[in-house]
């Protein structure tokens, strides 16, 4: 049982890395992060379409990942 859960956790961790890497960046450059600018006006818009799916997939995957981590710590 432990080996199966550990394998699922390893596959899920690679999936999480891929999903996070696919998400678009919020700022255009490092100077916008320090100086502010027009990007802050539109930074609080609700995610739609593919970006919303990526965010929900990330959240669900991380919840499952932490659940598996807790389960594996209790088994061992």
mmCIF file of N, CA, C and O in Angstrom:
data_model
loop_
_atom_site.group_PDB
_atom_site.id
_atom_site.type_symbol
_atom_site.label_atom_id
_atom_site.label_comp_id
_atom_site.label_asym_id
_atom_site.label_seq_id
_atom_site.Cartn_x
_atom_site.Cartn_y
_atom_site.Cartn_z
ATOM 1 N N UNK A 1 0.826 -1.193 0.000
ATOM 2 C CA UNK A 1 0.000 0.000 0.000
ATOM 3 C C UNK A 1 0.870 1.257 0.000
ATOM 4 O O UNK A 1 0.574 2.224 -0.689
ATOM 5 N N UNK A 2 1.916 1.211 0.812
ATOM 6 C CA UNK A 2 2.824 2.354 0.908
ATOM 7 C C UNK A 2 3.485 2.649 -0.432
ATOM 8 O O UNK A 2 3.579 3.810 -0.847
ATOM 9 N N UNK A 3 3.919 1.609 -1.130
ATOM 10 C CA UNK A 3 4.590 1.789 -2.423
ATOM 11 C C UNK A 3 3.649 2.358 -3.486
ATOM 12 O O UNK A 3 4.049 3.189 -4.300
ATOM 13 N N UNK A 4 2.399 1.939 -3.464
ATOM 14 C CA UNK A 4 1.428 2.445 -4.433
ATOM 15 C C UNK A 4 1.163 3.925 -4.195
ATOM 16 O O UNK A 4 1.157 4.728 -5.134
ATOM 17 N N UNK A 5 0.959 4.306 -2.937
ATOM 18 C CA UNK A 5 0.715 5.718 -2.612
ATOM 19 C C UNK A 5 1.934 6.583 -2.921
ATOM 20 O O UNK A 5 1.799 7.717 -3.385
ATOM 21 N N UNK A 6 3.118 6.041 -2.677
ATOM 22 C CA UNK A 6 4.338 6.788 -2.973
ATOM 23 C C UNK A 6 4.502 6.993 -4.478
ATOM 24 O O UNK A 6 4.890 8.082 -4.927
ATOM 25 N N UNK A 7 4.170 5.994 -5.276
ATOM 26 C CA UNK A 7 4.236 6.122 -6.727
ATOM 27 C C UNK A 7 3.239 7.168 -7.227
ATOM 28 O O UNK A 7 3.564 7.994 -8.083
ATOM 29 N N UNK A 8 2.020 7.140 -6.692
ATOM 30 C CA UNK A 8 1.011 8.142 -7.062
ATOM 31 C C UNK A 8 1.489 9.538 -6.686
ATOM 32 O O UNK A 8 1.317 10.488 -7.454
ATOM 33 N N UNK A 9 2.116 9.661 -5.540
ATOM 34 C CA UNK A 9 2.613 10.963 -5.090
ATOM 35 C C UNK A 9 3.729 11.478 -6.005
ATOM 36 O O UNK A 9 3.783 12.672 -6.309
ATOM 37 N N UNK A 10 4.606 10.614 -6.437
ATOM 38 C CA UNK A 10 5.681 11.022 -7.340
ATOM 39 C C UNK A 10 5.138 11.459 -8.700
ATOM 40 O O UNK A 10 5.579 12.478 -9.256
ATOM 41 N N UNK A 11 4.178 10.721 -9.227
ATOM 42 C CA UNK A 11 3.557 11.101 -10.501
ATOM 43 C C UNK A 11 2.818 12.424 -10.353
ATOM 44 O O UNK A 11 2.898 13.301 -11.219
ATOM 45 N N UNK A 12 2.116 12.589 -9.244
ATOM 46 C CA UNK A 12 1.382 13.827 -8.987
ATOM 47 C C UNK A 12 2.320 15.018 -8.836
ATOM 48 O O UNK A 12 2.009 16.119 -9.298
ATOM 49 N N UNK A 13 3.482 14.820 -8.247
ATOM 50 C CA UNK A 13 4.430 15.926 -8.093
ATOM 51 C C UNK A 13 4.962 16.405 -9.445
ATOM 52 O O UNK A 13 5.109 17.605 -9.669
ATOM 53 N N UNK A 14 5.211 15.481 -10.356
ATOM 54 C CA UNK A 14 5.648 15.873 -11.711
ATOM 55 C C UNK A 14 4.516 16.607 -12.428
ATOM 56 O O UNK A 14 4.739 17.623 -13.097
ATOM 57 N N UNK A 15 3.279 16.122 -12.261
ATOM 58 C CA UNK A 15 2.118 16.783 -12.867
ATOM 59 C C UNK A 15 1.954 18.203 -12.332
ATOM 60 O O UNK A 15 1.671 19.127 -13.091
ATOM 61 N N UNK A 16 2.146 18.397 -11.037
ATOM 62 C CA UNK A 16 2.025 19.733 -10.433
ATOM 63 C C UNK A 16 3.084 20.672 -10.998
ATOM 64 O O UNK A 16 2.795 21.835 -11.298
ATOM 65 N N UNK A 17 4.290 20.196 -11.157
ATOM 66 C CA UNK A 17 5.357 21.028 -11.724
ATOM 67 C C UNK A 17 5.001 21.462 -13.139
ATOM 68 O O UNK A 17 5.171 22.629 -13.511
ATOM 69 N N UNK A 18 4.466 20.557 -13.933
ATOM 70 C CA UNK A 18 4.089 20.892 -15.309
ATOM 71 C C UNK A 18 2.957 21.910 -15.331
ATOM 72 O O UNK A 18 2.991 22.880 -16.094
ATOM 73 N N UNK A 19 1.939 21.718 -14.490
ATOM 74 C CA UNK A 19 0.791 22.636 -14.468
ATOM 75 C C UNK A 19 1.214 24.029 -14.016
ATOM 76 O O UNK A 19 0.791 25.037 -14.591
ATOM 77 N N UNK A 20 2.082 24.112 -13.027
ATOM 78 C CA UNK A 20 2.545 25.422 -12.551
ATOM 79 C C UNK A 20 3.404 26.107 -13.605
ATOM 80 O O UNK A 20 3.312 27.320 -13.808
ATOM 81 N N UNK A 21 4.214 25.347 -14.317
ATOM 82 C CA UNK A 21 5.058 25.938 -15.358
ATOM 83 C C UNK A 21 4.234 26.451 -16.543
ATOM 84 O O UNK A 21 4.658 27.378 -17.230
ATOM 85 N N UNK A 22 3.058 25.892 -16.769
ATOM 86 C CA UNK A 22 2.214 26.315 -17.883
ATOM 87 C C UNK A 22 1.453 27.610 -17.602
ATOM 88 O O UNK A 22 0.943 28.229 -18.526
ATOM 89 N N UNK A 23 1.369 28.012 -16.336
ATOM 90 C CA UNK A 23 0.588 29.198 -15.998
ATOM 91 C C UNK A 23 1.287 30.465 -16.478
ATOM 92 O O UNK A 23 2.510 30.586 -16.371
ATOM 93 N N UNK A 24 0.496 31.410 -17.006
ATOM 94 C CA UNK A 24 1.097 32.657 -17.493
ATOM 95 C C UNK A 24 1.569 33.539 -16.340
ATOM 96 O O UNK A 24 1.044 33.458 -15.229
ATOM 97 N N UNK A 25 2.551 34.384 -16.621
ATOM 98 C CA UNK A 25 3.063 35.287 -15.598
ATOM 99 C C UNK A 25 2.127 36.468 -15.432
ATOM 100 O O UNK A 25 1.405 36.851 -16.342
ATOM 101 N N UNK A 26 2.153 37.077 -14.256
ATOM 102 C CA UNK A 26 1.270 38.201 -13.975
ATOM 103 C C UNK A 26 1.922 39.547 -14.299
ATOM 104 O O UNK A 26 1.239 40.503 -14.589
ATOM 105 N N UNK A 27 3.242 39.636 -14.219
ATOM 106 C CA UNK A 27 3.922 40.901 -14.491
ATOM 107 C C UNK A 27 4.734 40.791 -15.768
ATOM 108 O O UNK A 27 5.202 39.721 -16.137
ATOM 109 N N UNK A 28 4.944 41.925 -16.412
ATOM 110 C CA UNK A 28 5.685 41.940 -17.665
ATOM 111 C C UNK A 28 7.198 41.955 -17.432
ATOM 112 O O UNK A 28 7.947 41.393 -18.185
ATOM 113 N N UNK A 29 7.632 42.663 -16.393
ATOM 114 C CA UNK A 29 9.064 42.728 -16.108
ATOM 115 C C UNK A 29 9.281 42.990 -14.628
ATOM 116 O O UNK A 29 8.353 43.257 -13.883
ATOM 117 N N UNK A 30 10.523 42.933 -14.214
ATOM 118 C CA UNK A 30 10.842 43.164 -12.814
ATOM 119 C C UNK A 30 10.619 44.617 -12.413
ATOM 120 O O UNK A 30 10.287 44.907 -11.256
ATOM 121 N N UNK A 31 10.769 45.541 -13.345
ATOM 122 C CA UNK A 31 10.566 46.952 -13.004
ATOM 123 C C UNK A 31 9.105 47.238 -12.675
ATOM 124 O O UNK A 31 8.818 48.087 -11.823
ATOM 125 N N UNK A 32 8.175 46.547 -13.304
ATOM 126 C CA UNK A 32 6.759 46.730 -12.978
ATOM 127 C C UNK A 32 6.442 46.247 -11.574
ATOM 128 O O UNK A 32 5.554 46.784 -10.923
ATOM 129 N N UNK A 33 7.159 45.257 -11.109
ATOM 130 C CA UNK A 33 6.912 44.742 -9.769
ATOM 131 C C UNK A 33 7.300 45.763 -8.707
ATOM 132 O O UNK A 33 6.653 45.864 -7.665
ATOM 133 N N UNK A 34 8.346 46.549 -8.963
ATOM 134 C CA UNK A 34 8.800 47.517 -7.971
ATOM 135 C C UNK A 34 8.177 48.894 -8.148
ATOM 136 O O UNK A 34 7.898 49.588 -7.192
ATOM 137 N N UNK A 35 7.955 49.297 -9.382
ATOM 138 C CA UNK A 35 7.459 50.643 -9.660
ATOM 139 C C UNK A 35 5.933 50.714 -9.755
ATOM 140 O O UNK A 35 5.370 51.781 -9.673
ATOM 141 N N UNK A 36 5.276 49.599 -9.970
ATOM 142 C CA UNK A 36 3.832 49.637 -10.193
ATOM 143 C C UNK A 36 3.559 49.949 -11.639
ATOM 144 O O UNK A 36 4.384 49.729 -12.515
ATOM 145 N N UNK A 37 2.380 50.472 -11.922
ATOM 146 C CA UNK A 37 2.069 50.837 -13.293
ATOM 147 C C UNK A 37 0.718 50.337 -13.721
ATOM 148 O O UNK A 37 -0.119 49.968 -12.908
ATOM 149 N N UNK A 38 0.499 50.350 -14.997
ATOM 150 C CA UNK A 38 -0.808 49.993 -15.546
ATOM 151 C C UNK A 38 -1.137 48.522 -15.325
ATOM 152 O O UNK A 38 -2.305 48.154 -15.339
ATOM 153 N N UNK A 39 -0.145 47.687 -15.142
ATOM 154 C CA UNK A 39 -0.429 46.267 -14.959
ATOM 155 C C UNK A 39 -1.170 46.013 -13.648
ATOM 156 O O UNK A 39 -1.875 45.015 -13.525
ATOM 157 N N UNK A 40 -1.038 46.913 -12.681
ATOM 158 C CA UNK A 40 -1.753 46.738 -11.421
ATOM 159 C C UNK A 40 -3.244 46.993 -11.581
ATOM 160 O O UNK A 40 -4.052 46.449 -10.846
ATOM 161 N N UNK A 41 -3.633 47.820 -12.537
ATOM 162 C CA UNK A 41 -5.043 48.105 -12.742
ATOM 163 C C UNK A 41 -5.796 46.874 -13.216
ATOM 164 O O UNK A 41 -6.950 46.660 -12.855
ATOM 165 N N UNK A 42 -5.138 46.085 -14.025
ATOM 166 C CA UNK A 42 -5.796 44.925 -14.593
ATOM 167 C C UNK A 42 -5.362 43.630 -13.916
ATOM 168 O O UNK A 42 -5.765 42.558 -14.334
ATOM 169 N N UNK A 43 -4.564 43.704 -12.892
ATOM 170 C CA UNK A 43 -4.055 42.514 -12.232
ATOM 171 C C UNK A 43 -5.075 41.792 -11.380
ATOM 172 O O UNK A 43 -4.899 40.647 -11.022
ATOM 173 N N UNK A 44 -6.178 42.460 -11.036
ATOM 174 C CA UNK A 44 -7.162 41.848 -10.163
ATOM 175 C C UNK A 44 -8.373 41.315 -10.917
ATOM 176 O O UNK A 44 -9.389 41.031 -10.311
ATOM 177 N N UNK A 45 -8.265 41.184 -12.216
ATOM 178 C CA UNK A 45 -9.369 40.631 -12.983
ATOM 179 C C UNK A 45 -9.473 39.132 -12.729
ATOM 180 O O UNK A 45 -8.478 38.463 -12.460
ATOM 181 N N UNK A 46 -10.687 38.633 -12.845
ATOM 182 C CA UNK A 46 -10.937 37.220 -12.627
ATOM 183 C C UNK A 46 -10.373 36.398 -13.792
ATOM 184 O O UNK A 46 -10.499 36.782 -14.940
ATOM 185 N N UNK A 47 -9.743 35.289 -13.448
ATOM 186 C CA UNK A 47 -9.181 34.409 -14.478
ATOM 187 C C UNK A 47 -10.311 33.745 -15.254
ATOM 188 O O UNK A 47 -11.315 33.331 -14.682
ATOM 189 N N UNK A 48 -10.135 33.645 -16.563
ATOM 190 C CA UNK A 48 -11.157 33.042 -17.416
ATOM 191 C C UNK A 48 -10.508 32.050 -18.369
ATOM 192 O O UNK A 48 -9.331 32.151 -18.689
ATOM 193 N N UNK A 49 -11.298 31.097 -18.799
ATOM 194 C CA UNK A 49 -10.847 30.157 -19.816
ATOM 195 C C UNK A 49 -9.769 29.211 -19.333
ATOM 196 O O UNK A 49 -9.868 28.612 -18.263
ATOM 197 N N UNK A 50 -8.731 29.101 -20.141
ATOM 198 C CA UNK A 50 -7.649 28.145 -19.874
ATOM 199 C C UNK A 50 -6.916 28.455 -18.571
ATOM 200 O O UNK A 50 -6.536 27.552 -17.836
ATOM 201 N N UNK A 51 -6.748 29.742 -18.274
ATOM 202 C CA UNK A 51 -6.062 30.124 -17.036
ATOM 203 C C UNK A 51 -6.854 29.693 -15.813
ATOM 204 O O UNK A 51 -6.284 29.235 -14.823
ATOM 205 N N UNK A 52 -8.164 29.803 -15.859
ATOM 206 C CA UNK A 52 -9.001 29.379 -14.735
ATOM 207 C C UNK A 52 -8.919 27.869 -14.533
ATOM 208 O O UNK A 52 -8.881 27.386 -13.396
ATOM 209 N N UNK A 53 -8.887 27.136 -15.639
ATOM 210 C CA UNK A 53 -8.760 25.676 -15.545
ATOM 211 C C UNK A 53 -7.419 25.299 -14.919
ATOM 212 O O UNK A 53 -7.346 24.401 -14.077
ATOM 213 N N UNK A 54 -6.355 25.999 -15.306
ATOM 214 C CA UNK A 54 -5.038 25.710 -14.727
ATOM 215 C C UNK A 54 -5.005 25.997 -13.227
ATOM 216 O O UNK A 54 -4.407 25.240 -12.452
ATOM 217 N N UNK A 55 -5.636 27.083 -12.813
ATOM 218 C CA UNK A 55 -5.652 27.434 -11.389
ATOM 219 C C UNK A 55 -6.422 26.384 -10.595
ATOM 220 O O UNK A 55 -5.962 25.930 -9.534
ATOM 221 N N UNK A 56 -7.580 25.977 -11.094
ATOM 222 C CA UNK A 56 -8.371 24.964 -10.383
ATOM 223 C C UNK A 56 -7.653 23.622 -10.360
ATOM 224 O O UNK A 56 -7.672 22.922 -9.341
ATOM 225 N N UNK A 57 -6.995 23.263 -11.455
ATOM 226 C CA UNK A 57 -6.239 22.015 -11.506
ATOM 227 C C UNK A 57 -5.088 22.035 -10.511
ATOM 228 O O UNK A 57 -4.822 21.044 -9.829
ATOM 229 N N UNK A 58 -4.428 23.175 -10.388
ATOM 230 C CA UNK A 58 -3.322 23.311 -9.440
ATOM 231 C C UNK A 58 -3.812 23.149 -8.008
ATOM 232 O O UNK A 58 -3.201 22.435 -7.202
ATOM 233 N N UNK A 59 -4.913 23.802 -7.682
ATOM 234 C CA UNK A 59 -5.442 23.740 -6.316
ATOM 235 C C UNK A 59 -5.855 22.317 -5.957
ATOM 236 O O UNK A 59 -5.491 21.802 -4.884
ATOM 237 N N UNK A 60 -6.582 21.657 -6.847
ATOM 238 C CA UNK A 60 -7.027 20.288 -6.576
ATOM 239 C C UNK A 60 -5.833 19.344 -6.466
ATOM 240 O O UNK A 60 -5.776 18.497 -5.557
ATOM 241 N N UNK A 61 -4.858 19.506 -7.338
ATOM 242 C CA UNK A 61 -3.669 18.642 -7.307
ATOM 243 C C UNK A 61 -2.880 18.830 -6.013
ATOM 244 O O UNK A 61 -2.398 17.853 -5.430
ATOM 245 N N UNK A 62 -2.761 20.075 -5.559
ATOM 246 C CA UNK A 62 -2.028 20.320 -4.321
ATOM 247 C C UNK A 62 -2.763 19.790 -3.098
ATOM 248 O O UNK A 62 -2.132 19.291 -2.161
ATOM 249 N N UNK A 63 -4.087 19.867 -3.103
ATOM 250 C CA UNK A 63 -4.857 19.300 -1.995
ATOM 251 C C UNK A 63 -4.673 17.788 -1.934
ATOM 252 O O UNK A 63 -4.445 17.213 -0.856
ATOM 253 N N UNK A 64 -4.724 17.130 -3.094
ATOM 254 C CA UNK A 64 -4.497 15.685 -3.142
ATOM 255 C C UNK A 64 -3.074 15.353 -2.714
ATOM 256 O O UNK A 64 -2.830 14.392 -1.974
ATOM 257 N N UNK A 65 -2.101 16.171 -3.153
ATOM 258 C CA UNK A 65 -0.703 15.940 -2.800
ATOM 259 C C UNK A 65 -0.498 16.003 -1.284
ATOM 260 O O UNK A 65 0.132 15.127 -0.690
ATOM 261 N N UNK A 66 -1.056 17.038 -0.641
ATOM 262 C CA UNK A 66 -0.886 17.160 0.807
ATOM 263 C C UNK A 66 -1.662 16.078 1.554
ATOM 264 O O UNK A 66 -1.226 15.605 2.608
ATOM 265 N N UNK A 67 -2.799 15.660 1.003
ATOM 266 C CA UNK A 67 -3.523 14.544 1.603
ATOM 267 C C UNK A 67 -2.725 13.253 1.542
ATOM 268 O O UNK A 67 -2.672 12.488 2.512
ATOM 269 N N UNK A 68 -2.092 13.012 0.395
ATOM 270 C CA UNK A 68 -1.230 11.830 0.272
ATOM 271 C C UNK A 68 -0.023 11.901 1.197
ATOM 272 O O UNK A 68 0.378 10.900 1.786
ATOM 273 N N UNK A 69 0.551 13.093 1.321
ATOM 274 C CA UNK A 69 1.707 13.249 2.217
ATOM 275 C C UNK A 69 1.319 12.961 3.661
ATOM 276 O O UNK A 69 2.052 12.288 4.398
ATOM 277 N N UNK A 70 0.152 13.457 4.061
ATOM 278 C CA UNK A 70 -0.312 13.186 5.420
ATOM 279 C C UNK A 70 -0.590 11.695 5.614
ATOM 280 O O UNK A 70 -0.225 11.117 6.637
ATOM 281 N N UNK A 71 -1.226 11.078 4.624
ATOM 282 C CA UNK A 71 -1.524 9.646 4.706
ATOM 283 C C UNK A 71 -0.247 8.815 4.782
ATOM 284 O O UNK A 71 -0.149 7.882 5.581
ATOM 285 N N UNK A 72 0.732 9.164 3.958
ATOM 286 C CA UNK A 72 1.994 8.422 3.984
ATOM 287 C C UNK A 72 2.735 8.599 5.312
ATOM 288 O O UNK A 72 3.388 7.662 5.786
ATOM 289 N N UNK A 73 2.617 9.751 5.915
ATOM 290 C CA UNK A 73 3.292 9.949 7.209
ATOM 291 C C UNK A 73 2.621 9.155 8.317
ATOM 292 O O UNK A 73 3.275 8.753 9.272
ATOM 293 N N UNK A 74 1.318 8.922 8.183
ATOM 294 C CA UNK A 74 0.607 8.137 9.193
ATOM 295 C C UNK A 74 0.835 6.629 9.022
ATOM 296 O O UNK A 74 0.797 5.890 9.993
ATOM 297 N N UNK A 75 1.057 6.212 7.770
ATOM 298 C CA UNK A 75 1.285 4.780 7.508
ATOM 299 C C UNK A 75 2.654 4.352 8.031
ATOM 300 O O UNK A 75 2.805 3.295 8.626
ATOM 301 N N UNK A 76 3.649 5.169 7.818
ATOM 302 C CA UNK A 76 5.015 4.783 8.181
ATOM 303 C C UNK A 76 5.300 4.889 9.622
ATOM 304 O O UNK A 76 4.963 5.267 10.534
#
